[in-house]
Amino acid sequence: TVPTGAPILLRGTLWPEQPKSGLLHRSPPIEGSGETRLLLVLDPMDGPEDDI
């Protein structure tokens, strides 16, 4: 369990070369609470050698 408000980094099932972790993220509902949720998505970058 991750404490409320704590940052966490999860890799999706499509992340290259990573085995499935079995983790599933579920955010609690915030509709009607007046709260705002921030979602930051980082996609993997190709290395410079891939541009050649």
CSV table of C-alpha atoms in Angstrom, one decimal:
chain,number,residue,atom,x,y,z
A,1,THR,CA,0.0,0.0,0.0
A,2,VAL,CA,1.3,3.5,-0.9
A,3,PRO,CA,0.4,6.4,1.4
A,4,THR,CA,-2.1,8.9,0.1
A,5,GLY,CA,-0.3,11.7,-1.9
A,6,ALA,CA,2.9,9.7,-2.2
A,7,PRO,CA,4.5,9.5,-5.7
A,8,ILE,CA,4.8,6.1,-7.3
A,9,LEU,CA,6.3,4.9,-10.5
A,10,LEU,CA,4.6,2.0,-12.3
A,11,ARG,CA,5.6,0.5,-15.6
A,12,GLY,CA,2.8,-0.4,-18.0
A,13,THR,CA,2.4,-3.8,-19.6
A,14,LEU,CA,3.6,-2.4,-22.9
A,15,TRP,CA,7.0,-1.2,-21.4
A,16,PRO,CA,9.7,-2.8,-23.5
A,17,GLU,CA,11.7,-5.7,-22.1
A,18,GLN,CA,10.0,-5.9,-18.7
A,19,PRO,CA,8.3,-8.9,-17.3
A,20,LYS,CA,4.7,-8.5,-16.1
A,21,SER,CA,4.8,-7.4,-12.4
A,22,GLY,CA,1.2,-8.4,-11.5
A,23,LEU,CA,0.6,-4.9,-10.0
A,24,LEU,CA,-2.7,-3.1,-10.7
A,25,HIS,CA,-3.2,0.5,-10.0
A,26,ARG,CA,-6.7,1.7,-9.0
A,27,SER,CA,-7.3,5.3,-8.0
A,28,PRO,CA,-10.1,6.1,-5.6
A,29,PRO,CA,-13.0,8.0,-7.2
A,30,ILE,CA,-12.8,11.8,-6.9
A,31,GLU,CA,-15.9,12.8,-8.9
A,32,GLY,CA,-17.9,15.4,-7.0
A,33,SER,CA,-15.2,15.8,-4.3
A,34,GLY,CA,-13.7,19.1,-5.7
A,35,GLU,CA,-10.3,17.4,-5.9
A,36,THR,CA,-8.0,17.3,-8.9
A,37,ARG,CA,-5.9,14.4,-10.0
A,38,LEU,CA,-2.6,14.8,-11.8
A,39,LEU,CA,-1.5,12.0,-14.2
A,40,LEU,CA,2.0,12.2,-15.7
A,41,VAL,CA,2.8,9.8,-18.4
A,42,LEU,CA,6.4,9.2,-19.5
A,43,ASP,CA,6.9,7.3,-22.7
A,44,PRO,CA,10.3,5.5,-23.3
A,45,MET,CA,12.7,7.4,-25.6
A,46,ASP,CA,14.6,5.7,-28.3
A,47,GLY,CA,18.4,5.9,-27.9
A,48,PRO,CA,20.5,8.1,-30.2
A,49,GLU,CA,21.8,4.9,-31.9
A,50,ASP,CA,18.3,4.3,-33.2
A,51,ASP,CA,18.3,7.5,-35.2
A,52,ILE,CA,21.1,6.3,-37.5
